[in-house]
Amino acid sequence: MPLHPEAQRIIDRTGVQDQGEAPQLDAAAMREGFRLAWTMPDDLQPVGNVVDTVFPGPAGDVPVRVYTPEGEGPFPAFIWFHGGGWTIGSLDENEVSCRAVCVGAGAVVVSVDYRLAPENPFPAAADDAYAAFLWVHENAAALSVDASRLAVGGESAGGNLAAVVALKARDLNGPRLSLQVLVSPVLGHPDDGRPSYRDCSEGYFLSKEGMDWFFTQYPRNASDLDDPYLLPLRSNDLSGLAPALVVEAEYDVLRDEGVEYAEALKAAGNQVELAVFDGMIHGFFGLLALELAEVSGVRARVVEALRSAYVKGAQ
């Protein structure tokens, strides 16, 4: 279908600010521009409690924002990783979506401010993501969390990190995961030849040029691209992983790798649900949540999947 009118308005407004312009800036300048462009809404959805804290990560304290629902726990938990090409982004941009999931799924949401590249290249973000997952499990009682009902999720590079946590949890015999929620995840490389990188290469908010630039920031060298903890589609074994909800936007360079990963997960014997939202663009779940009324549909799908997974986890 054509671009959704709301998505078209975003593209028309951003114009030359399309993320395809990213290679003209360095990471610090991009982060500052991103910070200045972000406006925290005044009418945030209320939750029971929100606390900013830190946990001891592999290379120092890692900031997290913990959203706790109303009521008496223990609650299930959803560990969330923001997007931004492993290079930009923070806890603030997903404030709206984290609160919505906290209320809708009745879950403690732990939003993780992992280390960013290029100052902290691969595997820093992946290591912090898995450490956050372990920290929530180990500190479940203090967080009012039911350690048997844990899920992870993220958008874009955050979706990549959620997929990596699921792989690591299997490989390292980690805690059981109820669900991995992969929203427009980065799973392959821009030069892998998938049609969505050709069809949506520019003009749809996230461009191939922008993704090329992000891939100059996070990997240390070309050999990192063969590591499934950087690109999960490089894995030779996708069996035995947590159930997955893979969410894609029709007009996104990352669309086809998400579809391919969902099919590969299913072929390996995993439980998988794939949802492709017509007319939508990259960032439609969290980053653009304030501007897209249509985001309510994808939020409802995520909440439904989480609630179902948590019920199964409690059995």
PDB file of C-alpha atoms in Angstrom:
ATOM      1  CA  MET A   1       0.000   0.000   0.000  1.00  0.00           C
ATOM      2  CA  PRO A   2       1.112   3.655  -0.281  1.00  0.00           C
ATOM      3  CA  LEU A   3       2.874   5.366   2.577  1.00  0.00           C
ATOM      4  CA  HIS A   4       0.510   6.085   5.441  1.00  0.00           C
ATOM      5  CA  PRO A   5      -0.403   9.820   5.431  1.00  0.00           C
ATOM      6  CA  GLU A   6       1.132  10.281   8.875  1.00  0.00           C
ATOM      7  CA  ALA A   7       4.394   8.692   7.735  1.00  0.00           C
ATOM      8  CA  GLN A   8       4.358  10.840   4.597  1.00  0.00           C
ATOM      9  CA  ARG A   9       4.006  13.989   6.711  1.00  0.00           C
ATOM     10  CA  ILE A  10       7.062  13.012   8.745  1.00  0.00           C
ATOM     11  CA  ILE A  11       9.109  12.451   5.603  1.00  0.00           C
ATOM     12  CA  ASP A  12       7.924  15.714   4.056  1.00  0.00           C
ATOM     13  CA  ARG A  13       8.794  17.632   7.202  1.00  0.00           C
ATOM     14  CA  THR A  14      12.237  16.112   7.756  1.00  0.00           C
ATOM     15  CA  GLY A  15      13.350  16.630   4.135  1.00  0.00           C
ATOM     16  CA  VAL A  16      17.140  16.924   4.055  1.00  0.00           C
ATOM     17  CA  GLN A  17      17.198  15.883   7.711  1.00  0.00           C
ATOM     18  CA  ASP A  18      16.550  12.339   6.489  1.00  0.00           C
ATOM     19  CA  GLN A  19      18.911   9.992   8.321  1.00  0.00           C
ATOM     20  CA  GLY A  20      20.672   9.519   4.993  1.00  0.00           C
ATOM     21  CA  GLU A  21      22.512  12.743   5.898  1.00  0.00           C
ATOM     22  CA  ALA A  22      24.126  10.972   8.861  1.00  0.00           C
ATOM     23  CA  PRO A  23      27.530  10.361   7.201  1.00  0.00           C
ATOM     24  CA  GLN A  24      28.165  14.130   7.100  1.00  0.00           C
ATOM     25  CA  LEU A  25      28.293  14.249  10.906  1.00  0.00           C
ATOM     26  CA  ASP A  26      30.334  12.612  13.599  1.00  0.00           C
ATOM     27  CA  ALA A  27      28.712  10.614  16.378  1.00  0.00           C
ATOM     28  CA  ALA A  28      28.938  13.370  18.998  1.00  0.00           C
ATOM     29  CA  ALA A  29      27.286  15.904  16.691  1.00  0.00           C
ATOM     30  CA  MET A  30      24.542  13.439  15.822  1.00  0.00           C
ATOM     31  CA  ARG A  31      23.816  12.757  19.479  1.00  0.00           C
ATOM     32  CA  GLU A  32      23.620  16.457  20.265  1.00  0.00           C
ATOM     33  CA  GLY A  33      21.295  17.109  17.338  1.00  0.00           C
ATOM     34  CA  PHE A  34      19.143  14.188  18.370  1.00  0.00           C
ATOM     35  CA  ARG A  35      18.976  15.491  21.950  1.00  0.00           C
ATOM     36  CA  LEU A  36      17.991  18.990  20.854  1.00  0.00           C
ATOM     37  CA  ALA A  37      15.331  17.661  18.488  1.00  0.00           C
ATOM     38  CA  TRP A  38      13.662  15.517  21.131  1.00  0.00           C
ATOM     39  CA  THR A  39      10.866  17.040  23.204  1.00  0.00           C
ATOM     40  CA  MET A  40       9.514  15.174  26.200  1.00  0.00           C
ATOM     41  CA  PRO A  41       5.697  15.329  26.154  1.00  0.00           C
ATOM     42  CA  ASP A  42       3.942  17.003  29.064  1.00  0.00           C
ATOM     43  CA  ASP A  43       1.142  14.450  29.316  1.00  0.00           C
ATOM     44  CA  LEU A  44       3.062  11.236  29.898  1.00  0.00           C
ATOM     45  CA  GLN A  45       0.944   8.197  30.666  1.00  0.00           C
ATOM     46  CA  PRO A  46       1.090   7.570  34.426  1.00  0.00           C
ATOM     47  CA  VAL A  47       2.576   4.364  35.782  1.00  0.00           C
ATOM     48  CA  GLY A  48       3.064   3.186  39.340  1.00  0.00           C
ATOM     49  CA  ASN A  49       6.653   4.341  39.646  1.00  0.00           C
ATOM     50  CA  VAL A  50       9.638   5.374  37.521  1.00  0.00           C
ATOM     51  CA  VAL A  51      13.191   5.204  38.860  1.00  0.00           C
ATOM     52  CA  ASP A  52      16.500   6.001  37.191  1.00  0.00           C
ATOM     53  CA  THR A  53      19.300   3.859  38.571  1.00  0.00           C
ATOM     54  CA  VAL A  54      22.421   1.983  37.485  1.00  0.00           C
ATOM     55  CA  PHE A  55      23.698  -1.560  37.646  1.00  0.00           C
ATOM     56  CA  PRO A  56      27.310  -2.792  37.561  1.00  0.00           C
ATOM     57  CA  GLY A  57      28.021  -3.677  33.941  1.00  0.00           C
ATOM     58  CA  PRO A  58      31.034  -5.307  32.292  1.00  0.00           C
ATOM     59  CA  ALA A  59      32.917  -1.987  32.089  1.00  0.00           C
ATOM     60  CA  GLY A  60      31.282   0.176  34.746  1.00  0.00           C
ATOM     61  CA  ASP A  61      27.829   1.291  35.761  1.00  0.00           C
ATOM     62  CA  VAL A  62      25.079   1.040  33.133  1.00  0.00           C
ATOM     63  CA  PRO A  63      22.127   3.443  33.510  1.00  0.00           C
ATOM     64  CA  VAL A  64      18.620   2.009  33.412  1.00  0.00           C
ATOM     65  CA  ARG A  65      15.139   3.449  33.791  1.00  0.00           C
ATOM     66  CA  VAL A  66      12.712   1.154  35.620  1.00  0.00           C
ATOM     67  CA  TYR A  67       8.961   1.537  35.079  1.00  0.00           C
ATOM     68  CA  THR A  68       6.792  -0.317  37.593  1.00  0.00           C
ATOM     69  CA  PRO A  69       3.023  -0.703  37.124  1.00  0.00           C
ATOM     70  CA  GLU A  70       0.372   0.018  39.722  1.00  0.00           C
ATOM     71  CA  GLY A  71      -0.526  -2.837  42.006  1.00  0.00           C
ATOM     72  CA  GLU A  72       1.294  -5.465  43.973  1.00  0.00           C
ATOM     73  CA  GLY A  73       4.029  -7.566  42.419  1.00  0.00           C
ATOM     74  CA  PRO A  74       5.841  -9.606  41.549  1.00  0.00           C
ATOM     75  CA  PHE A  75       5.285  -8.549  37.945  1.00  0.00           C
ATOM     76  CA  PRO A  76       6.683  -9.966  34.715  1.00  0.00           C
ATOM     77  CA  ALA A  77       9.545  -7.940  33.232  1.00  0.00           C
ATOM     78  CA  PHE A  78      10.309  -6.510  29.793  1.00  0.00           C
ATOM     79  CA  ILE A  79      13.915  -5.438  29.220  1.00  0.00           C
ATOM     80  CA  TRP A  80      14.041  -2.834  26.460  1.00  0.00           C
ATOM     81  CA  PHE A  81      16.926  -1.608  24.275  1.00  0.00           C
ATOM     82  CA  HIS A  82      16.611   1.677  22.353  1.00  0.00           C
ATOM     83  CA  GLY A  83      17.597   2.132  18.713  1.00  0.00           C
ATOM     84  CA  GLY A  84      20.101   4.469  17.094  1.00  0.00           C
ATOM     85  CA  GLY A  85      22.537   2.320  15.136  1.00  0.00           C
ATOM     86  CA  TRP A  86      24.427   1.418  18.342  1.00  0.00           C
ATOM     87  CA  THR A  87      25.733   5.013  18.078  1.00  0.00           C
ATOM     88  CA  ILE A  88      23.010   7.469  19.141  1.00  0.00           C
ATOM     89  CA  GLY A  89      19.882   7.342  21.266  1.00  0.00           C
ATOM     90  CA  SER A  90      19.116   7.329  24.970  1.00  0.00           C
ATOM     91  CA  LEU A  91      16.447   6.368  27.480  1.00  0.00           C
ATOM     92  CA  ASP A  92      14.260   9.378  26.710  1.00  0.00           C
ATOM     93  CA  GLU A  93      13.124   8.685  23.142  1.00  0.00           C
ATOM     94  CA  ASN A  94      11.196   5.549  24.110  1.00  0.00           C
ATOM     95  CA  GLU A  95       9.541   7.057  27.183  1.00  0.00           C
ATOM     96  CA  VAL A  96       6.067   6.963  25.633  1.00  0.00           C
ATOM     97  CA  SER A  97       6.277   3.364  24.433  1.00  0.00           C
ATOM     98  CA  CYS A  98       7.882   2.073  27.631  1.00  0.00           C
ATOM     99  CA  ARG A  99       5.073   3.539  29.698  1.00  0.00           C
ATOM    100  CA  ALA A 100       2.447   2.128  27.339  1.00  0.00           C
ATOM    101  CA  VAL A 101       3.908  -1.367  27.570  1.00  0.00           C
ATOM    102  CA  CYS A 102       4.282  -1.109  31.341  1.00  0.00           C
ATOM    103  CA  VAL A 103       0.575  -0.339  31.708  1.00  0.00           C
ATOM    104  CA  GLY A 104      -0.731  -2.533  28.899  1.00  0.00           C
ATOM    105  CA  ALA A 105       1.238  -5.659  29.745  1.00  0.00           C
ATOM    106  CA  GLY A 106       1.272  -5.077  33.510  1.00  0.00           C
ATOM    107  CA  ALA A 107       5.038  -5.505  33.424  1.00  0.00           C
ATOM    108  CA  VAL A 108       8.093  -3.892  34.931  1.00  0.00           C
ATOM    109  CA  VAL A 109       9.888  -2.302  31.978  1.00  0.00           C
ATOM    110  CA  VAL A 110      13.649  -1.888  32.331  1.00  0.00           C
ATOM    111  CA  SER A 111      14.995   0.466  29.649  1.00  0.00           C
ATOM    112  CA  VAL A 112      18.762   0.098  29.205  1.00  0.00           C
ATOM    113  CA  ASP A 113      21.229   2.886  28.322  1.00  0.00           C
ATOM    114  CA  TYR A 114      23.967   0.623  26.941  1.00  0.00           C
ATOM    115  CA  ARG A 115      27.399   1.885  25.864  1.00  0.00           C
ATOM    116  CA  LEU A 116      27.521   3.546  22.457  1.00  0.00           C
ATOM    117  CA  ALA A 117      29.942   3.291  19.547  1.00  0.00           C
ATOM    118  CA  PRO A 118      32.360   4.380  18.227  1.00  0.00           C
ATOM    119  CA  GLU A 119      33.837   5.089  21.663  1.00  0.00           C
ATOM    120  CA  ASN A 120      32.638   1.645  22.724  1.00  0.00           C
ATOM    121  CA  PRO A 121      32.661  -0.633  19.671  1.00  0.00           C
ATOM    122  CA  PHE A 122      31.347  -4.180  19.401  1.00  0.00           C
ATOM    123  CA  PRO A 123      30.826  -6.145  21.578  1.00  0.00           C
ATOM    124  CA  ALA A 124      30.232  -3.408  24.188  1.00  0.00           C
ATOM    125  CA  ALA A 125      26.515  -2.861  23.517  1.00  0.00           C
ATOM    126  CA  ALA A 126      25.853  -6.601  23.270  1.00  0.00           C
ATOM    127  CA  ASP A 127      27.727  -7.256  26.508  1.00  0.00           C
ATOM    128  CA  ASP A 128      25.787  -4.538  28.339  1.00  0.00           C
ATOM    129  CA  ALA A 129      22.491  -5.862  26.981  1.00  0.00           C
ATOM    130  CA  TYR A 130      23.105  -9.382  28.210  1.00  0.00           C
ATOM    131  CA  ALA A 131      24.401  -8.065  31.549  1.00  0.00           C
ATOM    132  CA  ALA A 132      21.152  -6.113  31.957  1.00  0.00           C
ATOM    133  CA  PHE A 133      19.144  -9.269  31.354  1.00  0.00           C
ATOM    134  CA  LEU A 134      21.169 -11.122  34.001  1.00  0.00           C
ATOM    135  CA  TRP A 135      20.882  -8.200  36.433  1.00  0.00           C
ATOM    136  CA  VAL A 136      17.091  -8.176  36.219  1.00  0.00           C
ATOM    137  CA  HIS A 137      16.995 -11.927  36.810  1.00  0.00           C
ATOM    138  CA  GLU A 138      19.410 -11.786  39.742  1.00  0.00           C
ATOM    139  CA  ASN A 139      17.668  -8.792  41.351  1.00  0.00           C
ATOM    140  CA  ALA A 140      14.111  -9.848  40.617  1.00  0.00           C
ATOM    141  CA  ALA A 141      12.876  -9.604  44.188  1.00  0.00           C
ATOM    142  CA  ALA A 142      14.203  -6.063  44.660  1.00  0.00           C
ATOM    143  CA  LEU A 143      12.604  -5.023  41.360  1.00  0.00           C
ATOM    144  CA  SER A 144       9.230  -6.647  42.181  1.00  0.00           C
ATOM    145  CA  VAL A 145       9.806  -8.972  39.233  1.00  0.00           C
ATOM    146  CA  ASP A 146       8.835 -12.593  38.715  1.00  0.00           C
ATOM    147  CA  ALA A 147      12.124 -14.093  37.508  1.00  0.00           C
ATOM    148  CA  SER A 148      10.297 -16.847  35.631  1.00  0.00           C
ATOM    149  CA  ARG A 149       8.598 -14.333  33.310  1.00  0.00           C
ATOM    150  CA  LEU A 150      11.261 -12.284  31.544  1.00  0.00           C
ATOM    151  CA  ALA A 151      11.103 -10.867  28.011  1.00  0.00           C
ATOM    152  CA  VAL A 152      13.468  -8.689  26.001  1.00  0.00           C
ATOM    153  CA  GLY A 153      12.798  -6.284  23.173  1.00  0.00           C
ATOM    154  CA  GLY A 154      14.121  -3.384  21.187  1.00  0.00           C
ATOM    155  CA  GLU A 155      13.769  -1.330  18.045  1.00  0.00           C
ATOM    156  CA  SER A 156      16.347  -1.200  15.217  1.00  0.00           C
ATOM    157  CA  ALA A 157      19.788  -1.608  16.828  1.00  0.00           C
ATOM    158  CA  GLY A 158      17.884  -2.317  20.030  1.00  0.00           C
ATOM    159  CA  GLY A 159      16.068  -5.136  18.246  1.00  0.00           C
ATOM    160  CA  ASN A 160      19.474  -6.446  17.257  1.00  0.00           C
ATOM    161  CA  LEU A 161      20.522  -6.445  20.905  1.00  0.00           C
ATOM    162  CA  ALA A 162      17.336  -8.232  21.971  1.00  0.00           C
ATOM    163  CA  ALA A 163      18.005 -10.961  19.380  1.00  0.00           C
ATOM    164  CA  VAL A 164      21.598 -11.219  20.606  1.00  0.00           C
ATOM    165  CA  VAL A 165      20.445 -11.590  24.214  1.00  0.00           C
ATOM    166  CA  ALA A 166      18.229 -14.484  23.134  1.00  0.00           C
ATOM    167  CA  LEU A 167      21.192 -16.133  21.390  1.00  0.00           C
ATOM    168  CA  LYS A 168      23.459 -15.597  24.390  1.00  0.00           C
ATOM    169  CA  ALA A 169      20.836 -16.891  26.825  1.00  0.00           C
ATOM    170  CA  ARG A 170      20.765 -20.137  24.858  1.00  0.00           C
ATOM    171  CA  ASP A 171      24.515 -20.408  24.302  1.00  0.00           C
ATOM    172  CA  LEU A 172      25.512 -19.526  27.862  1.00  0.00           C
ATOM    173  CA  ASN A 173      22.723 -21.487  29.561  1.00  0.00           C
ATOM    174  CA  GLY A 174      21.243 -18.263  30.886  1.00  0.00           C
ATOM    175  CA  PRO A 175      17.849 -17.632  32.449  1.00  0.00           C
ATOM    176  CA  ARG A 176      14.777 -18.673  30.514  1.00  0.00           C
ATOM    177  CA  LEU A 177      13.276 -16.050  28.220  1.00  0.00           C
ATOM    178  CA  SER A 178       9.521 -15.917  27.715  1.00  0.00           C
ATOM    179  CA  LEU A 179       9.681 -13.800  24.539  1.00  0.00           C
ATOM    180  CA  GLN A 180      11.969 -11.741  22.310  1.00  0.00           C
ATOM    181  CA  VAL A 181      10.279  -8.721  20.687  1.00  0.00           C
ATOM    182  CA  LEU A 182      12.252  -7.620  17.638  1.00  0.00           C
ATOM    183  CA  VAL A 183      10.951  -4.343  16.173  1.00  0.00           C
ATOM    184  CA  SER A 184      12.601  -3.439  12.835  1.00  0.00           C
ATOM    185  CA  PRO A 185      15.763  -5.210  14.011  1.00  0.00           C
ATOM    186  CA  VAL A 186      19.210  -4.975  12.437  1.00  0.00           C
ATOM    187  CA  LEU A 187      20.081  -8.590  11.668  1.00  0.00           C
ATOM    188  CA  GLY A 188      22.165  -8.493   8.463  1.00  0.00           C
ATOM    189  CA  HIS A 189      24.433  -6.121   6.561  1.00  0.00           C
ATOM    190  CA  PRO A 190      23.416  -3.328   4.141  1.00  0.00           C
ATOM    191  CA  ASP A 191      25.424  -4.971   1.357  1.00  0.00           C
ATOM    192  CA  ASP A 192      23.759  -8.383   1.637  1.00  0.00           C
ATOM    193  CA  GLY A 193      21.566  -7.602  -1.384  1.00  0.00           C
ATOM    194  CA  ARG A 194      18.083  -7.737   0.119  1.00  0.00           C
ATOM    195  CA  PRO A 195      15.415  -6.017  -2.024  1.00  0.00           C
ATOM    196  CA  SER A 196      14.226  -3.677   0.749  1.00  0.00           C
ATOM    197  CA  TYR A 197      17.669  -2.022   0.755  1.00  0.00           C
ATOM    198  CA  ARG A 198      17.122  -1.261  -2.928  1.00  0.00           C
ATOM    199  CA  ASP A 199      13.425  -0.341  -2.784  1.00  0.00           C
ATOM    200  CA  CYS A 200      13.701   1.841   0.342  1.00  0.00           C
ATOM    201  CA  SER A 201      17.295   3.024  -0.043  1.00  0.00           C
ATOM    202  CA  GLU A 202      16.397   6.700   0.380  1.00  0.00           C
ATOM    203  CA  GLY A 203      13.449   8.912   1.144  1.00  0.00           C
ATOM    204  CA  TYR A 204      11.897   6.772   3.880  1.00  0.00           C
ATOM    205  CA  PHE A 205      13.457   8.297   7.022  1.00  0.00           C
ATOM    206  CA  LEU A 206      16.192   5.650   7.413  1.00  0.00           C
ATOM    207  CA  SER A 207      18.386   5.254   4.331  1.00  0.00           C
ATOM    208  CA  LYS A 208      20.971   2.771   3.155  1.00  0.00           C
ATOM    209  CA  GLU A 209      23.577   5.518   3.381  1.00  0.00           C
ATOM    210  CA  GLY A 210      22.667   6.039   7.017  1.00  0.00           C
ATOM    211  CA  MET A 211      22.950   2.316   7.737  1.00  0.00           C
ATOM    212  CA  ASP A 212      26.293   2.179   5.938  1.00  0.00           C
ATOM    213  CA  TRP A 213      27.530   4.909   8.277  1.00  0.00           C
ATOM    214  CA  PHE A 214      26.326   3.081  11.392  1.00  0.00           C
ATOM    215  CA  PHE A 215      28.272   0.052  10.215  1.00  0.00           C
ATOM    216  CA  THR A 216      31.437   2.173  10.205  1.00  0.00           C
ATOM    217  CA  GLN A 217      30.860   2.970  13.881  1.00  0.00           C
ATOM    218  CA  TYR A 218      30.028  -0.275  15.723  1.00  0.00           C
ATOM    219  CA  PRO A 219      32.152  -3.122  14.288  1.00  0.00           C
ATOM    220  CA  ARG A 220      35.852  -3.079  15.141  1.00  0.00           C
ATOM    221  CA  ASN A 221      36.824  -4.680  11.841  1.00  0.00           C
ATOM    222  CA  ALA A 222      35.401  -6.723   8.963  1.00  0.00           C
ATOM    223  CA  SER A 223      35.739  -9.993  10.847  1.00  0.00           C
ATOM    224  CA  ASP A 224      33.188  -8.796  13.416  1.00  0.00           C
ATOM    225  CA  LEU A 225      30.556  -9.011  10.684  1.00  0.00           C
ATOM    226  CA  ASP A 226      30.808 -12.807  10.813  1.00  0.00           C
ATOM    227  CA  ASP A 227      29.917 -12.868  14.514  1.00  0.00           C
ATOM    228  CA  PRO A 228      26.251 -13.784  15.173  1.00  0.00           C
ATOM    229  CA  TYR A 229      26.391 -11.643  18.322  1.00  0.00           C
ATOM    230  CA  LEU A 230      26.723  -8.702  15.938  1.00  0.00           C
ATOM    231  CA  LEU A 231      24.612 -10.021  13.040  1.00  0.00           C
ATOM    232  CA  PRO A 232      22.272 -12.811  14.156  1.00  0.00           C
ATOM    233  CA  LEU A 233      21.574 -13.831  10.544  1.00  0.00           C
ATOM    234  CA  ARG A 234      25.180 -15.054  10.459  1.00  0.00           C
ATOM    235  CA  SER A 235      24.329 -17.750  13.013  1.00  0.00           C
ATOM    236  CA  ASN A 236      24.680 -21.341  11.843  1.00  0.00           C
ATOM    237  CA  ASP A 237      22.228 -22.536  14.505  1.00  0.00           C
ATOM    238  CA  LEU A 238      18.985 -20.761  15.379  1.00  0.00           C
ATOM    239  CA  SER A 239      17.384 -23.690  17.183  1.00  0.00           C
ATOM    240  CA  GLY A 240      16.294 -23.646  20.807  1.00  0.00           C
ATOM    241  CA  LEU A 241      15.639 -19.914  21.036  1.00  0.00           C
ATOM    242  CA  ALA A 242      12.946 -18.025  22.908  1.00  0.00           C
ATOM    243  CA  PRO A 243       9.623 -17.435  21.130  1.00  0.00           C
ATOM    244  CA  ALA A 244       9.770 -14.327  18.968  1.00  0.00           C
ATOM    245  CA  LEU A 245       7.547 -11.522  17.781  1.00  0.00           C
ATOM    246  CA  VAL A 246       9.164  -9.866  14.764  1.00  0.00           C
ATOM    247  CA  VAL A 247       7.638  -6.515  13.787  1.00  0.00           C
ATOM    248  CA  GLU A 248       8.486  -4.777  10.512  1.00  0.00           C
ATOM    249  CA  ALA A 249       7.466  -1.639   8.632  1.00  0.00           C
ATOM    250  CA  GLU A 250       6.658  -1.890   4.921  1.00  0.00           C
ATOM    251  CA  TYR A 251       8.872   1.065   3.937  1.00  0.00           C
ATOM    252  CA  ASP A 252      12.073   0.210   5.793  1.00  0.00           C
ATOM    253  CA  VAL A 253      15.468  -0.859   4.479  1.00  0.00           C
ATOM    254  CA  LEU A 254      15.529  -3.411   7.325  1.00  0.00           C
ATOM    255  CA  ARG A 255      12.212  -5.036   6.380  1.00  0.00           C
ATOM    256  CA  ASP A 256      13.501  -8.028   4.456  1.00  0.00           C
ATOM    257  CA  GLU A 257      16.119  -9.102   6.972  1.00  0.00           C
ATOM    258  CA  GLY A 258      13.443  -9.184   9.658  1.00  0.00           C
ATOM    259  CA  VAL A 259      11.205 -11.317   7.460  1.00  0.00           C
ATOM    260  CA  GLU A 260      14.144 -13.590   6.623  1.00  0.00           C
ATOM    261  CA  TYR A 261      15.055 -13.970  10.295  1.00  0.00           C
ATOM    262  CA  ALA A 262      11.477 -14.812  11.244  1.00  0.00           C
ATOM    263  CA  GLU A 263      11.409 -17.503   8.549  1.00  0.00           C
ATOM    264  CA  ALA A 264      14.789 -18.862   9.677  1.00  0.00           C
ATOM    265  CA  LEU A 265      13.661 -18.979  13.308  1.00  0.00           C
ATOM    266  CA  LYS A 266      10.527 -20.863  12.307  1.00  0.00           C
ATOM    267  CA  ALA A 267      12.490 -23.285  10.118  1.00  0.00           C
ATOM    268  CA  ALA A 268      14.741 -24.001  13.109  1.00  0.00           C
ATOM    269  CA  GLY A 269      11.724 -25.057  15.160  1.00  0.00           C
ATOM    270  CA  ASN A 270      11.063 -21.893  17.153  1.00  0.00           C
ATOM    271  CA  GLN A 271       7.699 -20.292  17.835  1.00  0.00           C
ATOM    272  CA  VAL A 272       7.525 -17.112  15.744  1.00  0.00           C
ATOM    273  CA  GLU A 273       4.967 -14.440  14.921  1.00  0.00           C
ATOM    274  CA  LEU A 274       5.718 -11.992  12.092  1.00  0.00           C
ATOM    275  CA  ALA A 275       3.812  -8.734  11.736  1.00  0.00           C
ATOM    276  CA  VAL A 276       4.535  -6.368   8.826  1.00  0.00           C
ATOM    277  CA  PHE A 277       2.732  -3.031   9.167  1.00  0.00           C
ATOM    278  CA  ASP A 278       1.682  -1.609   5.818  1.00  0.00           C
ATOM    279  CA  GLY A 279       2.447   2.004   5.010  1.00  0.00           C
ATOM    280  CA  MET A 280       4.808   2.457   7.963  1.00  0.00           C
ATOM    281  CA  ILE A 281       8.424   3.626   8.120  1.00  0.00           C
ATOM    282  CA  HIS A 282      11.407   2.872  10.335  1.00  0.00           C
ATOM    283  CA  GLY A 283      11.085   4.012  13.950  1.00  0.00           C
ATOM    284  CA  PHE A 284       7.307   3.774  14.004  1.00  0.00           C
ATOM    285  CA  PHE A 285       7.080   1.884  17.320  1.00  0.00           C
ATOM    286  CA  GLY A 286       9.169   3.992  19.692  1.00  0.00           C
ATOM    287  CA  LEU A 287      11.126   6.823  18.109  1.00  0.00           C
ATOM    288  CA  LEU A 288       8.150   8.284  16.205  1.00  0.00           C
ATOM    289  CA  ALA A 289       5.493   7.290  18.720  1.00  0.00           C
ATOM    290  CA  LEU A 290       4.447  10.886  19.407  1.00  0.00           C
ATOM    291  CA  GLU A 291       3.774  11.585  15.733  1.00  0.00           C
ATOM    292  CA  LEU A 292       2.046   8.414  14.600  1.00  0.00           C
ATOM    293  CA  ALA A 293      -1.440   7.689  15.889  1.00  0.00           C
ATOM    294  CA  GLU A 294      -1.206   4.393  14.010  1.00  0.00           C
ATOM    295  CA  VAL A 295       1.405   3.224  16.505  1.00  0.00           C
ATOM    296  CA  SER A 296      -1.436   2.112  18.776  1.00  0.00           C
ATOM    297  CA  GLY A 297      -1.879  -0.941  16.555  1.00  0.00           C
ATOM    298  CA  VAL A 298       1.684  -2.145  16.880  1.00  0.00           C
ATOM    299  CA  ARG A 299       1.716  -1.421  20.608  1.00  0.00           C
ATOM    300  CA  ALA A 300      -1.411  -3.532  20.997  1.00  0.00           C
ATOM    301  CA  ARG A 301       0.288  -6.382  19.102  1.00  0.00           C
ATOM    302  CA  VAL A 302       3.366  -6.194  21.337  1.00  0.00           C
ATOM    303  CA  VAL A 303       1.296  -6.039  24.509  1.00  0.00           C
ATOM    304  CA  GLU A 304      -0.841  -8.983  23.392  1.00  0.00           C
ATOM    305  CA  ALA A 305       2.249 -11.064  22.634  1.00  0.00           C
ATOM    306  CA  LEU A 306       3.819 -10.194  25.990  1.00  0.00           C
ATOM    307  CA  ARG A 307       0.688 -10.977  27.985  1.00  0.00           C
ATOM    308  CA  SER A 308       0.328 -14.324  26.232  1.00  0.00           C
ATOM    309  CA  ALA A 309       3.986 -15.193  26.797  1.00  0.00           C
ATOM    310  CA  TYR A 310       3.797 -14.238  30.459  1.00  0.00           C
ATOM    311  CA  VAL A 311       0.754 -16.472  30.978  1.00  0.00           C
ATOM    312  CA  LYS A 312       2.650 -19.406  29.474  1.00  0.00           C
ATOM    313  CA  GLY A 313       5.667 -18.565  31.601  1.00  0.00           C
ATOM    314  CA  ALA A 314       3.586 -18.734  34.756  1.00  0.00           C
ATOM    315  CA  GLN A 315       2.296 -22.227  33.955  1.00  0.00           C
TER     316      GLN A 315
END
